[in-house]
XYZ file of C-alpha atoms in Angstrom:
429
model
C -153.889 92.133 99.967
C -155.514 95.927 99.515
C -154.169 97.144 102.244
C -151.256 96.739 104.692
C -151.524 95.197 107.933
C -148.541 94.893 110.417
C -148.477 92.414 114.084
C -145.301 91.082 116.282
C -145.493 88.180 117.670
C -148.171 85.684 118.381
C -149.874 86.175 121.929
C -150.516 90.244 120.947
C -151.150 89.166 117.049
C -154.458 87.195 119.001
C -155.079 89.395 121.466
C -155.216 92.374 118.896
C -157.370 90.615 116.338
C -160.182 92.157 117.487
C -159.206 95.150 118.393
C -158.406 96.528 114.490
C -156.786 100.215 113.937
C -157.415 102.148 110.090
C -155.414 104.511 109.326
C -156.187 106.009 106.129
C -152.730 107.782 104.428
C -152.423 110.968 103.290
C -148.951 111.360 101.893
C -147.077 113.538 99.044
C -145.402 111.921 96.054
C -145.398 108.070 95.839
C -146.741 105.923 97.436
C -144.629 103.076 99.319
C -146.662 101.636 102.043
C -142.867 99.783 103.941
C -141.437 103.259 103.342
C -144.354 104.741 105.425
C -144.034 102.325 107.801
C -139.963 102.802 108.850
C -141.088 106.005 108.488
C -143.504 106.330 111.592
C -142.042 103.075 112.860
C -141.776 104.441 116.333
C -145.314 105.299 116.658
C -146.860 102.398 114.425
C -144.030 100.344 116.882
C -146.193 101.563 120.593
C -149.688 101.550 118.241
C -149.260 98.157 117.614
C -149.226 97.044 121.965
C -152.523 97.887 121.186
C -153.517 97.324 117.968
C -154.386 95.021 114.635
C -152.052 98.101 113.224
C -154.258 98.790 109.142
C -152.051 100.825 106.851
C -154.476 102.366 103.788
C -154.471 103.976 100.892
C -157.095 106.747 101.281
C -157.760 105.697 97.225
C -158.237 102.302 98.505
C -160.312 103.639 101.795
C -163.624 101.747 100.126
C -161.528 98.033 101.322
C -161.685 99.065 105.403
C -165.056 97.132 106.592
C -167.933 98.668 107.413
C -168.006 100.153 110.843
C -164.220 99.436 111.279
C -162.472 101.532 113.780
C -159.942 103.838 111.784
C -158.902 107.988 111.294
C -156.195 109.754 109.167
C -152.624 109.408 108.835
C -151.571 113.259 108.198
C -148.117 111.250 106.924
C -146.365 113.927 105.594
C -146.963 117.600 104.464
C -148.174 118.288 100.895
C -151.121 117.109 101.172
C -153.975 119.473 102.402
C -155.521 119.925 99.113
C -156.281 116.012 99.199
C -157.590 115.404 102.017
C -159.974 118.100 101.562
C -161.116 117.293 98.246
C -161.413 113.783 100.073
C -163.115 114.744 103.343
C -165.998 112.900 102.896
C -164.401 109.375 103.446
C -163.310 110.587 106.770
C -165.253 109.734 109.802
C -166.831 112.447 112.159
C -165.890 113.977 114.257
C -162.584 114.756 111.733
C -159.457 113.002 113.908
C -156.213 113.310 112.580
C -153.672 111.784 113.817
C -149.655 113.406 113.340
C -146.570 111.942 114.555
C -144.624 115.392 113.204
C -142.478 113.986 110.958
C -141.433 114.969 107.287
C -143.850 118.928 107.309
C -147.035 115.773 108.779
C -148.112 118.522 111.884
C -148.414 121.647 109.402
C -150.443 120.035 107.019
C -152.473 119.203 109.941
C -152.716 122.642 111.232
C -153.505 123.659 108.394
C -156.504 121.136 107.424
C -157.558 121.620 111.249
C -158.110 125.353 110.376
C -159.285 124.350 107.191
C -162.219 121.793 109.061
C -163.059 124.530 111.615
C -163.908 127.554 109.212
C -166.272 125.332 107.995
C -168.018 124.629 110.926
C -167.334 121.128 111.647
C -165.328 120.199 115.145
C -161.945 118.403 114.124
C -159.042 116.858 115.963
C -155.113 116.293 116.034
C -153.882 113.661 118.133
C -149.936 114.540 118.437
C -147.191 114.850 120.647
C -144.682 111.772 122.583
C -145.086 108.652 121.149
C -146.601 107.420 124.104
C -149.098 110.311 124.820
C -149.930 109.468 121.295
C -151.057 106.202 122.056
C -152.453 106.749 125.066
C -154.811 109.482 122.706
C -155.306 107.111 120.202
C -156.590 104.498 123.099
C -158.971 106.938 124.618
C -160.568 107.688 120.834
C -160.432 104.068 121.057
C -162.427 103.483 123.862
C -165.129 105.947 123.542
C -165.412 105.136 120.036
C -166.343 101.109 121.295
C -168.285 102.911 124.045
C -170.862 105.071 121.167
C -171.175 100.945 119.651
C -172.164 98.895 122.084
C -175.102 101.395 122.928
C -176.489 101.485 119.936
C -179.529 99.331 119.487
C -180.038 99.427 123.955
C -183.563 99.223 124.808
C -184.318 101.389 128.031
C -187.519 100.168 129.293
C -189.259 103.642 130.839
C -191.359 101.552 133.800
C -194.749 103.505 134.612
C -193.926 106.914 133.979
C -191.327 109.701 134.783
C -192.230 111.684 138.664
C -194.165 114.757 138.256
C -190.929 116.948 139.808
C -188.499 115.880 136.625
C -189.691 119.059 135.068
C -186.391 119.323 133.351
C -185.866 115.627 132.606
C -187.675 115.673 129.572
C -185.756 113.612 126.640
C -187.625 113.157 122.992
C -187.289 109.748 122.042
C -186.650 110.502 118.292
C -183.363 112.555 119.049
C -181.799 110.637 121.430
C -182.676 107.641 118.947
C -180.889 109.461 116.285
C -178.046 110.565 118.516
C -177.284 107.744 120.371
C -178.470 104.680 119.112
C -181.268 104.039 122.245
C -184.762 103.129 122.167
C -186.911 104.604 125.323
C -190.102 101.825 126.070
C -192.414 102.746 127.037
C -194.198 99.806 129.742
C -196.919 100.209 132.159
C -196.246 99.353 135.775
C -199.334 96.710 135.733
C -196.995 94.571 133.637
C -194.864 94.566 137.177
C -198.023 94.962 139.218
C -199.027 91.060 137.757
C -196.080 89.704 138.501
C -195.680 90.969 141.551
C -198.556 88.352 142.539
C -197.899 85.880 140.698
C -194.677 85.731 142.622
C -194.364 83.233 145.850
C -192.527 83.837 148.963
C -191.463 80.671 148.682
C -189.513 81.654 144.939
C -187.683 84.335 146.968
C -187.589 83.711 150.766
C -183.460 82.617 149.952
C -182.156 85.974 148.281
C -183.634 87.520 150.561
C -182.223 85.137 153.401
C -178.740 85.656 152.075
C -179.004 89.659 151.354
C -180.034 89.868 154.529
C -176.990 87.662 155.823
C -174.632 90.574 154.271
C -176.188 93.311 155.679
C -174.351 95.235 158.384
C -177.465 96.023 160.010
C -181.376 96.330 159.834
C -183.233 98.836 161.105
C -186.598 100.346 160.966
C -187.811 97.499 157.873
C -188.908 93.653 158.792
C -188.779 90.637 157.261
C -191.819 91.142 155.158
C -191.181 94.232 153.815
C -187.522 92.379 152.488
C -189.972 89.961 151.337
C -191.810 91.766 149.143
C -188.748 94.152 147.725
C -187.535 91.058 146.902
C -190.835 89.698 145.549
C -190.490 93.838 143.301
C -187.103 92.578 141.995
C -187.877 89.691 140.302
C -191.231 90.909 139.262
C -189.373 93.666 137.452
C -185.798 91.134 136.470
C -188.541 89.265 135.138
C -190.055 91.867 132.637
C -186.214 93.086 131.330
C -185.643 89.298 130.288
C -188.938 89.151 128.414
C -189.284 92.835 127.107
C -185.136 92.456 126.577
C -184.204 95.543 128.461
C -180.761 96.600 128.776
C -181.860 99.595 131.142
C -184.831 100.461 133.613
C -185.852 103.886 134.532
C -188.682 102.944 137.666
C -191.315 105.079 138.223
C -190.541 104.543 142.277
C -192.766 106.536 143.887
C -196.354 105.465 142.212
C -194.802 101.787 142.885
C -195.484 102.492 146.850
C -199.329 103.312 146.827
C -200.293 99.751 144.707
C -198.049 97.588 146.197
C -196.626 98.598 149.640
C -193.704 98.626 149.281
C -189.791 100.447 146.505
C -187.879 99.711 144.626
C -185.028 100.861 146.262
C -183.302 97.186 146.663
C -184.655 96.488 142.726
C -182.698 98.738 141.514
C -179.699 98.474 143.848
C -179.708 94.183 142.259
C -180.241 95.030 139.378
C -177.217 97.223 139.134
C -175.118 94.973 140.671
C -175.323 92.797 137.781
C -175.099 95.074 135.099
C -177.931 96.479 133.753
C -178.242 99.995 134.673
C -181.696 100.619 136.746
C -182.729 104.350 138.511
C -185.097 105.556 139.853
C -188.339 108.384 139.819
C -189.025 107.465 135.788
C -186.180 109.983 134.567
C -184.540 110.122 131.449
C -181.851 111.536 131.920
C -180.300 110.063 134.584
C -180.646 106.043 133.406
C -179.010 107.306 129.872
C -175.856 109.128 132.068
C -175.369 106.150 133.930
C -175.693 103.284 130.410
C -172.802 105.542 129.136
C -170.869 105.894 132.469
C -171.479 101.843 131.907
C -170.791 101.699 128.438
C -167.536 103.851 128.710
C -165.847 102.155 132.371
C -167.686 98.583 132.929
C -168.344 100.360 136.013
C -172.319 100.916 137.737
C -173.597 103.981 139.162
C -174.924 106.164 141.893
C -177.465 107.850 140.702
C -177.939 110.568 143.896
C -179.615 113.873 144.639
C -177.527 117.051 145.530
C -178.833 117.704 148.956
C -176.301 120.373 150.752
C -173.772 122.578 148.781
C -171.087 123.851 150.399
C -169.406 126.325 148.374
C -166.849 128.036 150.713
C -165.585 124.198 151.662
C -166.126 123.078 147.579
C -168.361 120.224 148.769
C -171.020 118.513 147.670
C -173.220 116.431 149.489
C -175.030 113.487 147.010
C -177.706 111.072 148.594
C -180.249 108.511 147.983
C -182.044 105.728 149.027
C -180.460 102.469 146.953
C -176.830 102.098 145.212
C -175.250 99.234 144.085
C -174.011 96.763 146.931
C -171.184 96.051 144.876
C -170.019 100.031 144.584
C -169.827 100.159 148.820
C -167.855 98.113 152.112
C -171.010 98.030 153.762
C -174.529 98.277 153.803
C -177.642 98.713 156.594
C -180.935 97.825 155.089
C -183.183 101.034 156.478
C -187.000 101.876 155.384
C -187.169 104.595 152.240
C -186.328 107.682 153.164
C -189.490 110.124 152.191
C -192.387 107.565 152.620
C -191.037 105.866 155.164
C -191.820 102.558 153.946
C -190.572 99.282 151.592
C -186.851 98.908 151.951
C -184.012 101.576 151.788
C -179.936 100.139 151.481
C -178.236 102.882 153.389
C -174.418 101.803 151.875
C -171.893 102.886 153.281
C -168.698 103.675 150.603
C -164.853 103.808 151.548
C -163.106 106.990 150.712
C -161.550 107.655 147.041
C -160.878 108.690 144.435
C -165.243 109.928 142.973
C -166.367 111.004 139.146
C -169.728 112.810 138.665
C -171.399 112.737 136.010
C -174.817 113.790 133.963
C -175.533 114.703 130.661
C -178.599 116.229 129.524
C -180.954 118.479 127.986
C -184.115 116.484 126.225
C -181.468 116.264 123.308
C -179.237 114.685 125.535
C -176.534 116.734 124.368
C -175.464 118.404 127.101
C -172.880 117.223 130.171
C -171.813 118.116 133.921
C -167.747 116.116 134.419
C -166.400 116.232 137.756
C -163.214 114.903 139.833
C -163.908 114.471 143.345
C -162.738 112.732 146.132
C -165.828 110.917 148.517
C -164.621 111.878 151.974
C -167.388 111.215 154.432
C -170.343 108.873 154.611
C -173.294 111.172 156.406
C -175.846 110.130 158.661
C -178.715 112.963 158.440
C -181.989 112.766 159.498
C -182.871 114.313 156.436
C -181.790 112.636 153.798
C -182.218 109.899 151.852
C -180.295 107.061 152.821
C -176.633 106.476 151.247
C -175.304 110.309 151.712
C -171.421 110.649 150.116
C -169.749 113.860 151.227
C -167.268 114.842 147.651
C -164.877 117.576 147.345
C -165.138 118.461 143.705
C -161.826 119.175 141.825
C -163.548 121.787 140.239
C -165.785 124.739 141.338
C -169.077 123.769 143.449
C -171.313 126.188 142.414
C -171.869 125.215 139.270
C -175.529 123.435 140.973
C -176.019 126.272 142.104
C -175.567 129.065 139.117
C -175.619 126.873 136.099
C -177.062 123.055 136.968
C -178.531 120.628 133.987
C -180.878 119.341 136.793
C -181.704 117.635 140.213
C -180.002 113.775 139.677
C -176.277 113.183 139.240
C -174.595 110.374 138.823
C -171.346 109.227 141.363
C -168.657 106.775 139.735
C -166.167 105.591 142.053
C -162.830 106.441 140.845
C -161.319 108.945 138.000
C -162.861 108.504 134.789
C -162.725 112.358 133.656
C -160.301 111.847 130.574
C -162.835 108.208 129.127
C -166.071 110.995 129.189
C -165.143 113.834 128.435
C -163.013 111.431 124.731
C -166.587 109.960 125.029
C -168.913 112.978 124.538
C -166.671 115.784 122.776
C -166.817 112.593 120.047
C -170.418 113.149 119.993
C -170.718 116.719 119.769
C -171.513 117.177 123.036
C -171.532 120.741 125.004
C -169.998 120.729 128.456
C -171.389 122.900 131.111
C -169.872 124.197 134.349
């Protein structure tokens, strides 16, 4: 066996068998794997609660499976020159794991400085054993999220709304950076399926959905049937085109079908298919990232009011995954007063606001806050969430990445920050 693998008990081994961590070992003097394990046993045991741990001599790095999760472990001092000479075998961006024993932190600091002098990113994971294990877990979560995005197909159904003048994406650069593919699909593909679906096919689902609502106002049974037919049409398209997410040109649909995409987007997000409106290419990528990192659906909203003194933001839109709310009301669409919209009523609690922007998808905004109130203003979209941010809300007025921002329930800033930093993105504040 060309690498050293340690596990403790059968149940833990079964759990960890699909989560491998390969540590590329750099140590001065003779290379004795058992001795290295004993010297750093506290850290390795902490890691083995979460991973199947493989200790690999840097000289035998070719034994590590392709695309495996790996990082450099600095086991002692005196390895600085060796690490730099073998720089090409390390996964980028460079992460150096060091528990500080045997002058390993001193070596890691010197290595990191040299890497930064070459204008490359480098990070040292160091600290108390439990904190290091948590940092490695976050690091792996980001690694796994990026890998899960590779090959994903984003259906751009129709064309982005003309008013999204700052939300363009370069398809080629997005594919190179994130591994995703934007697939342009004409709206006619939706129209064709829509007209083929009968009310009998969707009547039961429409009735079940209506019965789950707290109330129905501003909308008719016919509106609901049309919206459900549109959902079915888009769902069929997702299956036939193997789409993992969609950005829907929803306003164009209103003219042709006299219905809106709000219900369809809500149900697709419920089912784990990130779905955004107005054909916003940056917002749908943000929703995909959020799903990849946290596993949760997200809410795409317009910042509709900013209160700098109270550091509050009102985020509003006409669709939200009903899984994200306690109750919902069936409404008509705010801008067009037609079709179906969702007024979601969410419980108070911690939230995370996230946006990935720029044509290269290499900038982002990230903040945590607390959702304090569901408002019902007549001047904003149907779902309205008032959020008190933990960071200055003035960002939205002085340096925004654009209109739409994404809301996640819970505190996820650490996970998303790790993910974006691993992918060499710039935080905008």
